[in-house]
Amino acid sequence: MVAGSDKGEEALQWAAITGVIATVSVFALAQGLSYPLLSFILQRQGVSPAMIGLSAAMTPIGFILSSPLIPGLARRFGAGRTALICAALSAVVLALIGWTQNVYLWFLLRFLIGVVTNPLYVLSEIWVIALAPPARRGRIMGVYSTIISAGFAAGPLCLLAVGTEGWPPFLVGICAFMLCGICLASVLPRLPKVDEAGHQVSVLGFVPLAWLLLFAVIVAAGFEQASLALLPVYGTHYGIAETRMSALLSVMIAGNIAMQVPLGLLAERLTARLVRLFCTVVTTLGCMLLPLLIETPLIWPTIFIWGAVSYGIYTMSIIELGERFSGSTLVAGNAAFSLMWGVGGISVPPVAGSAMDVLGATGLPITLGLLCLALALATVIGPGKA
């Protein structure tokens, strides 16, 4: 009888994990669709590239400013209720963006969509971490990272089917956010409580508890955003066609999608910290090899591995976060991760771009390589639990 009960509990646990991951995958698709869609619309309106970039920055700024509020919202309203409200508000804000079609109003609305989607993302990630059995946390978080990446990649593909004009692309995103809420509501009773009111930790209070993990998130975010934004510029220095650079970026994203589960399995055999160090060292090596291989056929497997291990830094950090923290501390920690992802995504690309202005194309791999090297050294030299 007990064995049957255990099997039933395990089945419910896996059903809850599946439901949360389905929720996040739909959310990622909606987010992945909105970025290029709004850029295409602004470009048709004759808006300058600088203004388009500034408009796009509003969403990560929303992430940054909303992150410290998430632990308090989860405690006051409950994590489940907070996530459901955010899913509904995300659909409403996206509908307002489609209705206004005004570059200046979009600054506010894109900021708001960052504010309302961030708790949904953070809380869903916390539920997956809390639900994952410790012995299988590596592979589950690998699957989670893979599906997030695939969802973001699938967003732009939806535009090929529905186009970028009129309401159809917005309706896809709105329906995706609504479906996200439905998926979440279906598993809400099975989700663990992560918002207890006992020992409360703020986002800033979490920083000294795991500064090395937070630095790793900054590195992973900065590397991803700088690579996506500046690799095409880097390729023009060597006279490489835009189509080839676009293909290289696709291969990089494919490496990210394909290799998170194997890296997660490796973390189960070794430790997440050790695998993160491996990913950081290999990413640094990729920065060193980039100028040497960019014009050779070897760049294709190199960029695939580069994409895998660079995002693996974040996946391993999430796994270690789940191993070390729980409850309200885990909520604060994951909100701090979101904050640092925004910081890395906003700060590193301008620094790398400025380095390219001063040093030429090599400024990109030098900047990213030094950043990864600093993380590797901090991991080796720093305290074991930093």
mmCIF file of C-alpha atoms in Angstrom:
data_model
loop_
_atom_site.group_PDB
_atom_site.id
_atom_site.type_symbol
_atom_site.label_atom_id
_atom_site.label_comp_id
_atom_site.label_asym_id
_atom_site.label_seq_id
_atom_site.Cartn_x
_atom_site.Cartn_y
_atom_site.Cartn_z
ATOM 1 C CA MET A 1 0.000 0.000 0.000
ATOM 2 C CA VAL A 2 2.848 2.348 0.941
ATOM 3 C CA ALA A 3 4.715 1.505 -2.255
ATOM 4 C CA GLY A 4 1.627 2.285 -4.322
ATOM 5 C CA SER A 5 1.191 5.548 -2.449
ATOM 6 C CA ASP A 6 4.834 6.467 -3.120
ATOM 7 C CA LYS A 7 4.377 5.756 -6.812
ATOM 8 C CA GLY A 8 1.282 7.927 -6.861
ATOM 9 C CA GLU A 9 3.136 10.788 -5.171
ATOM 10 C CA GLU A 10 6.011 10.435 -7.620
ATOM 11 C CA ALA A 11 3.591 10.499 -10.574
ATOM 12 C CA LEU A 12 1.990 13.683 -9.217
ATOM 13 C CA GLN A 13 5.441 15.219 -8.751
ATOM 14 C CA TRP A 14 6.434 14.496 -12.352
ATOM 15 C CA ALA A 15 3.072 15.795 -13.570
ATOM 16 C CA ALA A 16 3.702 19.048 -11.698
ATOM 17 C CA ILE A 17 7.222 19.350 -13.148
ATOM 18 C CA THR A 18 5.853 18.741 -16.648
ATOM 19 C CA GLY A 19 3.130 21.320 -16.145
ATOM 20 C CA VAL A 20 5.521 24.014 -14.924
ATOM 21 C CA ILE A 21 7.987 23.367 -17.750
ATOM 22 C CA ALA A 22 5.100 23.535 -20.250
ATOM 23 C CA THR A 23 4.119 26.864 -18.695
ATOM 24 C CA VAL A 24 7.608 28.281 -19.106
ATOM 25 C CA SER A 25 7.989 26.960 -22.658
ATOM 26 C CA VAL A 26 4.845 28.804 -23.775
ATOM 27 C CA PHE A 27 6.029 31.930 -21.945
ATOM 28 C CA ALA A 28 9.415 31.722 -23.686
ATOM 29 C CA LEU A 29 7.740 31.396 -27.083
ATOM 30 C CA ALA A 30 5.711 34.557 -26.435
ATOM 31 C CA GLN A 31 8.814 36.450 -25.328
ATOM 32 C CA GLY A 32 10.878 35.160 -28.251
ATOM 33 C CA LEU A 33 8.179 36.296 -30.669
ATOM 34 C CA SER A 34 7.753 39.792 -29.220
ATOM 35 C CA TYR A 35 11.369 41.012 -29.516
ATOM 36 C CA PRO A 36 11.806 40.651 -33.302
ATOM 37 C CA LEU A 37 8.146 41.525 -33.979
ATOM 38 C CA LEU A 38 8.385 44.923 -32.307
ATOM 39 C CA SER A 39 11.746 45.629 -33.927
ATOM 40 C CA PHE A 40 10.325 44.895 -37.388
ATOM 41 C CA ILE A 41 7.344 47.179 -36.752
ATOM 42 C CA LEU A 42 9.532 50.045 -35.523
ATOM 43 C CA GLN A 43 11.850 49.606 -38.493
ATOM 44 C CA ARG A 44 8.880 49.935 -40.883
ATOM 45 C CA GLN A 45 7.903 53.140 -39.097
ATOM 46 C CA GLY A 46 11.335 54.597 -39.884
ATOM 47 C CA VAL A 47 12.544 54.592 -36.273
ATOM 48 C CA SER A 48 16.339 54.819 -35.932
ATOM 49 C CA PRO A 49 18.363 51.745 -34.857
ATOM 50 C CA ALA A 50 19.467 53.561 -31.686
ATOM 51 C CA MET A 51 15.829 54.219 -30.726
ATOM 52 C CA ILE A 52 14.896 50.594 -31.509
ATOM 53 C CA GLY A 53 17.708 49.387 -29.266
ATOM 54 C CA LEU A 54 16.660 51.739 -26.481
ATOM 55 C CA SER A 55 13.067 50.526 -26.795
ATOM 56 C CA ALA A 56 14.195 46.885 -26.533
ATOM 57 C CA ALA A 57 16.208 47.729 -23.390
ATOM 58 C CA MET A 58 13.015 48.671 -21.546
ATOM 59 C CA THR A 59 12.061 45.031 -20.970
ATOM 60 C CA PRO A 60 15.318 43.998 -19.212
ATOM 61 C CA ILE A 61 15.122 47.234 -17.202
ATOM 62 C CA GLY A 62 11.683 46.031 -16.104
ATOM 63 C CA PHE A 63 13.287 42.723 -15.082
ATOM 64 C CA ILE A 64 15.935 44.504 -13.042
ATOM 65 C CA LEU A 65 13.598 46.857 -11.192
ATOM 66 C CA SER A 66 10.921 44.215 -10.489
ATOM 67 C CA SER A 67 13.276 41.511 -9.201
ATOM 68 C CA PRO A 68 13.631 42.884 -5.638
ATOM 69 C CA LEU A 69 9.807 42.967 -5.335
ATOM 70 C CA ILE A 70 9.230 39.278 -6.132
ATOM 71 C CA PRO A 71 9.918 37.749 -2.675
ATOM 72 C CA GLY A 72 7.527 40.235 -1.034
ATOM 73 C CA LEU A 73 4.818 39.624 -3.654
ATOM 74 C CA ALA A 74 5.120 35.857 -3.212
ATOM 75 C CA ARG A 75 4.808 36.185 0.568
ATOM 76 C CA ARG A 76 1.878 38.602 0.487
ATOM 77 C CA PHE A 77 -0.277 37.145 -2.285
ATOM 78 C CA GLY A 78 1.121 33.608 -2.589
ATOM 79 C CA ALA A 79 3.459 32.434 -5.324
ATOM 80 C CA GLY A 80 0.708 30.742 -7.341
ATOM 81 C CA ARG A 81 -1.674 33.697 -7.282
ATOM 82 C CA THR A 82 1.166 36.085 -8.159
ATOM 83 C CA ALA A 83 2.183 33.978 -11.173
ATOM 84 C CA LEU A 84 -1.402 33.669 -12.455
ATOM 85 C CA ILE A 85 -1.999 37.419 -12.169
ATOM 86 C CA CYS A 86 1.273 38.079 -14.009
ATOM 87 C CA ALA A 87 0.283 35.721 -16.857
ATOM 88 C CA ALA A 88 -3.005 37.608 -17.266
ATOM 89 C CA LEU A 89 -1.316 41.020 -17.079
ATOM 90 C CA SER A 90 1.287 39.926 -19.666
ATOM 91 C CA ALA A 91 -1.511 39.184 -22.149
ATOM 92 C CA VAL A 92 -3.153 42.549 -21.386
ATOM 93 C CA VAL A 93 0.080 44.534 -21.813
ATOM 94 C CA LEU A 94 0.922 42.775 -25.078
ATOM 95 C CA ALA A 95 -2.596 43.595 -26.324
ATOM 96 C CA LEU A 96 -2.019 47.250 -25.406
ATOM 97 C CA ILE A 97 1.280 47.206 -27.331
ATOM 98 C CA GLY A 98 -0.552 45.885 -30.402
ATOM 99 C CA TRP A 99 -3.314 48.454 -29.991
ATOM 100 C CA THR A 100 -1.145 51.564 -29.516
ATOM 101 C CA GLN A 101 1.533 51.058 -32.212
ATOM 102 C CA ASN A 102 3.332 54.128 -30.833
ATOM 103 C CA VAL A 103 7.083 54.148 -30.278
ATOM 104 C CA TYR A 104 6.903 56.474 -27.261
ATOM 105 C CA LEU A 105 4.076 54.631 -25.489
ATOM 106 C CA TRP A 106 5.954 51.404 -26.191
ATOM 107 C CA PHE A 107 8.769 52.551 -23.894
ATOM 108 C CA LEU A 108 6.381 52.405 -20.942
ATOM 109 C CA LEU A 109 4.560 49.276 -22.124
ATOM 110 C CA ARG A 110 7.754 47.329 -22.856
ATOM 111 C CA PHE A 111 8.992 48.291 -19.387
ATOM 112 C CA LEU A 112 5.710 47.028 -17.919
ATOM 113 C CA ILE A 113 5.891 43.735 -19.801
ATOM 114 C CA GLY A 114 9.319 43.190 -18.228
ATOM 115 C CA VAL A 115 7.828 43.940 -14.806
ATOM 116 C CA VAL A 116 4.869 41.553 -15.140
ATOM 117 C CA THR A 117 6.619 38.659 -16.905
ATOM 118 C CA ASN A 118 9.609 38.533 -14.561
ATOM 119 C CA PRO A 119 7.746 37.085 -11.524
ATOM 120 C CA LEU A 120 6.166 34.438 -13.761
ATOM 121 C CA TYR A 121 9.601 33.364 -14.991
ATOM 122 C CA VAL A 122 11.281 33.490 -11.563
ATOM 123 C CA LEU A 123 8.542 31.606 -9.697
ATOM 124 C CA SER A 124 8.252 28.924 -12.389
ATOM 125 C CA GLU A 125 11.987 28.318 -12.182
ATOM 126 C CA ILE A 126 11.764 28.049 -8.387
ATOM 127 C CA TRP A 127 8.998 25.442 -8.649
ATOM 128 C CA VAL A 128 11.052 23.312 -11.033
ATOM 129 C CA ILE A 129 14.073 23.504 -8.713
ATOM 130 C CA ALA A 130 11.972 22.642 -5.650
ATOM 131 C CA LEU A 131 10.140 19.758 -7.378
ATOM 132 C CA ALA A 132 13.225 18.146 -8.947
ATOM 133 C CA PRO A 133 14.488 15.120 -6.977
ATOM 134 C CA PRO A 134 18.065 15.910 -5.841
ATOM 135 C CA ALA A 135 19.478 12.850 -7.617
ATOM 136 C CA ARG A 136 17.937 13.983 -10.911
ATOM 137 C CA ARG A 137 18.154 17.753 -10.532
ATOM 138 C CA GLY A 138 20.944 18.047 -13.101
ATOM 139 C CA ARG A 139 19.042 16.440 -15.964
ATOM 140 C CA ILE A 140 15.743 18.141 -15.071
ATOM 141 C CA MET A 141 17.322 21.599 -15.026
ATOM 142 C CA GLY A 142 19.079 20.649 -18.269
ATOM 143 C CA VAL A 143 15.691 19.855 -19.818
ATOM 144 C CA TYR A 144 14.316 23.089 -18.393
ATOM 145 C CA SER A 145 17.152 25.168 -19.914
ATOM 146 C CA THR A 146 16.795 23.348 -23.236
ATOM 147 C CA ILE A 147 13.061 24.024 -23.456
ATOM 148 C CA ILE A 148 13.495 27.687 -22.478
ATOM 149 C CA SER A 149 16.055 28.127 -25.260
ATOM 150 C CA ALA A 150 13.921 26.217 -27.752
ATOM 151 C CA GLY A 151 10.909 28.346 -26.838
ATOM 152 C CA PHE A 152 12.791 31.586 -27.443
ATOM 153 C CA ALA A 153 14.111 30.195 -30.735
ATOM 154 C CA ALA A 154 10.610 29.107 -31.800
ATOM 155 C CA GLY A 155 9.178 32.587 -31.251
ATOM 156 C CA PRO A 156 10.777 34.144 -34.365
ATOM 157 C CA LEU A 157 9.792 31.056 -36.382
ATOM 158 C CA CYS A 158 6.134 31.790 -35.588
ATOM 159 C CA LEU A 159 6.537 35.076 -37.432
ATOM 160 C CA LEU A 160 7.323 33.117 -40.599
ATOM 161 C CA ALA A 161 3.871 31.558 -40.351
ATOM 162 C CA VAL A 162 1.763 34.575 -39.314
ATOM 163 C CA GLY A 163 3.841 37.489 -40.608
ATOM 164 C CA THR A 164 4.671 40.713 -38.795
ATOM 165 C CA GLU A 165 1.762 42.930 -39.855
ATOM 166 C CA GLY A 166 -1.579 43.551 -38.192
ATOM 167 C CA TRP A 167 -3.032 41.657 -35.247
ATOM 168 C CA PRO A 168 -2.169 38.002 -36.092
ATOM 169 C CA PRO A 169 1.355 37.980 -34.535
ATOM 170 C CA PHE A 170 0.090 39.818 -31.449
ATOM 171 C CA LEU A 171 -2.778 37.360 -31.100
ATOM 172 C CA VAL A 172 -0.292 34.481 -31.116
ATOM 173 C CA GLY A 173 1.611 36.093 -28.240
ATOM 174 C CA ILE A 174 -1.569 36.992 -26.324
ATOM 175 C CA CYS A 175 -2.924 33.442 -26.682
ATOM 176 C CA ALA A 176 0.465 32.057 -25.602
ATOM 177 C CA PHE A 177 0.359 34.074 -22.362
ATOM 178 C CA MET A 178 -3.244 32.948 -21.757
ATOM 179 C CA LEU A 179 -2.246 29.319 -22.378
ATOM 180 C CA CYS A 180 0.627 29.848 -19.969
ATOM 181 C CA GLY A 181 -1.874 30.791 -17.262
ATOM 182 C CA ILE A 182 -4.078 27.778 -18.073
ATOM 183 C CA CYS A 183 -1.112 25.369 -17.855
ATOM 184 C CA LEU A 184 -0.104 26.888 -14.531
ATOM 185 C CA ALA A 185 -3.616 26.779 -13.078
ATOM 186 C CA SER A 186 -3.899 23.069 -13.959
ATOM 187 C CA VAL A 187 -0.930 22.127 -11.754
ATOM 188 C CA LEU A 188 -1.179 24.824 -9.080
ATOM 189 C CA PRO A 189 -2.558 22.536 -6.315
ATOM 190 C CA ARG A 190 0.450 20.228 -6.750
ATOM 191 C CA LEU A 191 3.094 22.936 -6.520
ATOM 192 C CA PRO A 192 5.239 23.230 -3.367
ATOM 193 C CA LYS A 193 4.943 26.217 -1.044
ATOM 194 C CA VAL A 194 7.942 28.456 -1.611
ATOM 195 C CA ASP A 195 6.671 31.634 0.019
ATOM 196 C CA GLU A 196 6.662 30.909 3.744
ATOM 197 C CA ALA A 197 6.643 33.948 5.965
ATOM 198 C CA GLY A 198 9.259 32.680 8.424
ATOM 199 C CA HIS A 199 12.906 33.390 7.666
ATOM 200 C CA GLN A 200 12.754 36.219 5.139
ATOM 201 C CA VAL A 201 15.699 37.101 2.901
ATOM 202 C CA SER A 202 15.733 40.101 0.574
ATOM 203 C CA VAL A 203 17.313 40.084 -2.867
ATOM 204 C CA LEU A 204 20.137 42.363 -1.718
ATOM 205 C CA GLY A 205 20.488 40.297 1.450
ATOM 206 C CA PHE A 206 21.079 37.233 -0.708
ATOM 207 C CA VAL A 207 24.120 38.745 -2.466
ATOM 208 C CA PRO A 208 26.719 37.941 0.255
ATOM 209 C CA LEU A 209 25.333 34.398 0.557
ATOM 210 C CA ALA A 210 26.256 33.455 -3.033
ATOM 211 C CA TRP A 211 28.154 36.258 -4.751
ATOM 212 C CA LEU A 212 30.049 33.815 -6.985
ATOM 213 C CA LEU A 213 26.821 32.312 -8.340
ATOM 214 C CA LEU A 214 25.529 35.806 -9.078
ATOM 215 C CA PHE A 215 28.765 36.736 -10.829
ATOM 216 C CA ALA A 216 28.388 33.589 -12.949
ATOM 217 C CA VAL A 217 24.896 34.741 -13.982
ATOM 218 C CA ILE A 218 26.275 38.155 -15.013
ATOM 219 C CA VAL A 219 28.944 36.425 -17.121
ATOM 220 C CA ALA A 220 26.457 34.040 -18.781
ATOM 221 C CA ALA A 221 23.971 36.818 -19.565
ATOM 222 C CA GLY A 222 26.634 39.237 -20.777
ATOM 223 C CA PHE A 223 28.210 36.593 -22.982
ATOM 224 C CA GLU A 224 24.894 35.613 -24.578
ATOM 225 C CA GLN A 225 23.680 39.143 -25.244
ATOM 226 C CA ALA A 226 27.056 40.441 -26.472
ATOM 227 C CA SER A 227 27.483 37.439 -28.787
ATOM 228 C CA LEU A 228 24.025 37.769 -30.329
ATOM 229 C CA ALA A 229 24.418 41.516 -30.782
ATOM 230 C CA LEU A 230 28.062 41.806 -31.861
ATOM 231 C CA LEU A 231 29.099 38.576 -33.595
ATOM 232 C CA PRO A 232 27.545 39.801 -36.877
ATOM 233 C CA VAL A 233 29.596 43.007 -36.516
ATOM 234 C CA TYR A 234 32.674 40.916 -35.733
ATOM 235 C CA GLY A 235 32.162 38.904 -38.929
ATOM 236 C CA THR A 236 32.064 42.001 -41.143
ATOM 237 C CA HIS A 237 35.661 42.777 -40.106
ATOM 238 C CA TYR A 238 36.688 39.567 -41.889
ATOM 239 C CA GLY A 239 34.412 40.183 -44.863
ATOM 240 C CA ILE A 240 32.095 37.336 -43.888
ATOM 241 C CA ALA A 241 28.620 37.506 -45.453
ATOM 242 C CA GLU A 242 25.631 38.255 -43.229
ATOM 243 C CA THR A 243 24.007 34.943 -44.187
ATOM 244 C CA ARG A 244 27.052 32.988 -42.977
ATOM 245 C CA MET A 245 27.160 34.911 -39.696
ATOM 246 C CA SER A 246 23.432 34.318 -39.212
ATOM 247 C CA ALA A 247 24.039 30.611 -39.780
ATOM 248 C CA LEU A 248 26.866 30.670 -37.226
ATOM 249 C CA LEU A 249 24.565 32.279 -34.668
ATOM 250 C CA SER A 250 21.973 29.582 -35.368
ATOM 251 C CA VAL A 251 24.605 26.891 -34.776
ATOM 252 C CA MET A 252 25.573 28.606 -31.529
ATOM 253 C CA ILE A 253 21.958 28.586 -30.349
ATOM 254 C CA ALA A 254 21.656 24.934 -31.449
ATOM 255 C CA GLY A 255 24.608 24.067 -29.214
ATOM 256 C CA ASN A 256 22.885 25.828 -26.355
ATOM 257 C CA ILE A 257 19.676 23.852 -26.934
ATOM 258 C CA ALA A 258 21.260 20.457 -27.568
ATOM 259 C CA MET A 259 23.824 20.218 -24.784
ATOM 260 C CA GLN A 260 22.156 21.367 -21.543
ATOM 261 C CA VAL A 261 20.812 17.889 -20.684
ATOM 262 C CA PRO A 262 24.222 16.178 -21.165
ATOM 263 C CA LEU A 263 25.820 18.898 -19.032
ATOM 264 C CA GLY A 264 23.125 18.365 -16.393
ATOM 265 C CA LEU A 265 23.812 14.622 -16.346
ATOM 266 C CA LEU A 266 27.511 15.386 -15.947
ATOM 267 C CA ALA A 267 26.690 17.626 -12.970
ATOM 268 C CA GLU A 268 24.884 14.676 -11.328
ATOM 269 C CA ARG A 269 28.043 12.555 -11.634
ATOM 270 C CA LEU A 270 30.474 15.296 -10.599
ATOM 271 C CA THR A 271 29.219 18.559 -9.048
ATOM 272 C CA ALA A 272 27.513 21.587 -10.550
ATOM 273 C CA ARG A 273 30.387 23.808 -9.377
ATOM 274 C CA LEU A 274 33.008 21.620 -11.097
ATOM 275 C CA VAL A 275 31.028 21.443 -14.350
ATOM 276 C CA ARG A 276 30.527 25.219 -14.218
ATOM 277 C CA LEU A 277 34.300 25.652 -13.934
ATOM 278 C CA PHE A 278 34.728 23.344 -16.931
ATOM 279 C CA CYS A 279 32.183 25.358 -18.931
ATOM 280 C CA THR A 280 33.910 28.625 -17.992
ATOM 281 C CA VAL A 281 37.368 27.369 -18.998
ATOM 282 C CA VAL A 282 36.121 26.001 -22.341
ATOM 283 C CA THR A 283 34.241 29.266 -23.017
ATOM 284 C CA THR A 284 37.459 31.209 -22.340
ATOM 285 C CA LEU A 285 39.318 28.893 -24.709
ATOM 286 C CA GLY A 286 36.657 29.547 -27.356
ATOM 287 C CA CYS A 287 37.288 33.291 -27.031
ATOM 288 C CA MET A 288 40.982 32.686 -27.674
ATOM 289 C CA LEU A 289 40.315 30.463 -30.698
ATOM 290 C CA LEU A 290 37.675 32.675 -32.328
ATOM 291 C CA PRO A 291 40.098 34.985 -34.234
ATOM 292 C CA LEU A 292 42.128 31.972 -35.376
ATOM 293 C CA LEU A 293 39.196 29.855 -36.604
ATOM 294 C CA ILE A 294 36.601 32.381 -37.794
ATOM 295 C CA GLU A 295 37.617 31.965 -41.461
ATOM 296 C CA THR A 296 38.113 28.180 -41.322
ATOM 297 C CA PRO A 297 35.646 25.243 -41.387
ATOM 298 C CA LEU A 298 36.590 24.474 -37.765
ATOM 299 C CA ILE A 299 34.555 27.470 -36.655
ATOM 300 C CA TRP A 300 31.327 25.455 -37.050
ATOM 301 C CA PRO A 301 31.997 22.792 -34.365
ATOM 302 C CA THR A 302 33.767 25.405 -32.234
ATOM 303 C CA ILE A 303 30.787 27.769 -32.216
ATOM 304 C CA PHE A 304 28.436 24.850 -31.427
ATOM 305 C CA ILE A 305 30.481 23.921 -28.345
ATOM 306 C CA TRP A 306 30.885 27.593 -27.447
ATOM 307 C CA GLY A 307 27.114 28.058 -27.367
ATOM 308 C CA ALA A 308 26.670 24.925 -25.254
ATOM 309 C CA VAL A 309 29.208 25.699 -22.539
ATOM 310 C CA SER A 310 28.565 29.442 -22.340
ATOM 311 C CA TYR A 311 24.906 28.866 -21.449
ATOM 312 C CA GLY A 312 25.958 25.874 -19.363
ATOM 313 C CA ILE A 313 27.466 28.387 -16.926
ATOM 314 C CA TYR A 314 23.928 29.554 -16.123
ATOM 315 C CA THR A 315 22.440 26.053 -16.032
ATOM 316 C CA MET A 316 25.069 24.883 -13.534
ATOM 317 C CA SER A 317 24.493 27.983 -11.409
ATOM 318 C CA ILE A 318 20.761 27.234 -11.238
ATOM 319 C CA ILE A 319 21.481 23.621 -10.232
ATOM 320 C CA GLU A 320 23.836 24.758 -7.461
ATOM 321 C CA LEU A 321 21.280 27.324 -6.279
ATOM 322 C CA GLY A 322 18.733 24.512 -5.846
ATOM 323 C CA GLU A 323 21.265 22.337 -4.024
ATOM 324 C CA ARG A 324 22.157 25.015 -1.489
ATOM 325 C CA PHE A 325 18.958 26.956 -0.787
ATOM 326 C CA SER A 326 15.234 26.408 -0.228
ATOM 327 C CA GLY A 327 12.083 28.253 0.780
ATOM 328 C CA SER A 328 12.167 32.051 0.973
ATOM 329 C CA THR A 329 15.952 32.068 0.490
ATOM 330 C CA LEU A 330 15.493 30.240 -2.806
ATOM 331 C CA VAL A 331 12.869 32.801 -3.866
ATOM 332 C CA ALA A 332 15.268 35.666 -3.034
ATOM 333 C CA GLY A 333 18.132 33.861 -4.762
ATOM 334 C CA ASN A 334 16.226 33.266 -7.962
ATOM 335 C CA ALA A 335 15.008 36.867 -7.999
ATOM 336 C CA ALA A 336 18.649 37.912 -7.552
ATOM 337 C CA PHE A 337 19.537 35.690 -10.533
ATOM 338 C CA SER A 338 16.959 37.523 -12.625
ATOM 339 C CA LEU A 339 18.336 40.872 -11.464
ATOM 340 C CA MET A 340 21.904 39.893 -12.342
ATOM 341 C CA TRP A 341 20.817 38.497 -15.726
ATOM 342 C CA GLY A 342 19.427 41.922 -16.515
ATOM 343 C CA VAL A 343 22.593 43.638 -15.255
ATOM 344 C CA GLY A 344 24.820 41.399 -17.369
ATOM 345 C CA GLY A 345 22.608 41.701 -20.441
ATOM 346 C CA ILE A 346 22.589 45.496 -20.301
ATOM 347 C CA SER A 347 26.180 46.213 -19.195
ATOM 348 C CA VAL A 348 28.418 43.766 -21.078
ATOM 349 C CA PRO A 349 27.356 44.457 -24.720
ATOM 350 C CA PRO A 350 28.169 48.210 -24.494
ATOM 351 C CA VAL A 351 31.535 47.427 -22.880
ATOM 352 C CA ALA A 352 32.346 44.862 -25.581
ATOM 353 C CA GLY A 353 31.176 47.274 -28.287
ATOM 354 C CA SER A 354 33.377 50.041 -26.892
ATOM 355 C CA ALA A 355 36.330 47.630 -26.820
ATOM 356 C CA MET A 356 35.702 46.891 -30.508
ATOM 357 C CA ASP A 357 35.731 50.636 -31.229
ATOM 358 C CA VAL A 358 39.145 50.952 -29.558
ATOM 359 C CA LEU A 359 40.821 47.620 -30.377
ATOM 360 C CA GLY A 360 39.023 46.601 -33.560
ATOM 361 C CA ALA A 361 37.150 43.318 -33.961
ATOM 362 C CA THR A 362 39.384 41.532 -31.428
ATOM 363 C CA GLY A 363 37.828 43.685 -28.715
ATOM 364 C CA LEU A 364 34.865 41.266 -28.615
ATOM 365 C CA PRO A 365 36.721 38.012 -27.827
ATOM 366 C CA ILE A 366 39.147 39.890 -25.548
ATOM 367 C CA THR A 367 36.316 41.377 -23.461
ATOM 368 C CA LEU A 368 34.367 38.129 -23.219
ATOM 369 C CA GLY A 369 37.529 36.099 -22.615
ATOM 370 C CA LEU A 370 38.676 38.330 -19.734
ATOM 371 C CA LEU A 371 35.213 38.176 -18.177
ATOM 372 C CA CYS A 372 35.167 34.365 -18.319
ATOM 373 C CA LEU A 373 38.759 34.170 -17.080
ATOM 374 C CA ALA A 374 37.838 36.299 -14.059
ATOM 375 C CA LEU A 375 34.975 33.888 -13.269
ATOM 376 C CA ALA A 376 37.249 30.857 -13.616
ATOM 377 C CA LEU A 377 39.841 32.374 -11.283
ATOM 378 C CA ALA A 378 37.164 33.396 -8.762
ATOM 379 C CA THR A 379 35.800 29.840 -8.816
ATOM 380 C CA VAL A 380 39.230 28.305 -8.172
ATOM 381 C CA ILE A 381 40.474 30.855 -5.641
ATOM 382 C CA GLY A 382 37.190 31.832 -3.955
ATOM 383 C CA PRO A 383 35.629 30.082 -0.948
ATOM 384 C CA GLY A 384 33.831 26.805 -1.609
ATOM 385 C CA LYS A 385 30.361 28.141 -0.840
ATOM 386 C CA ALA A 386 30.608 31.641 -2.324
#
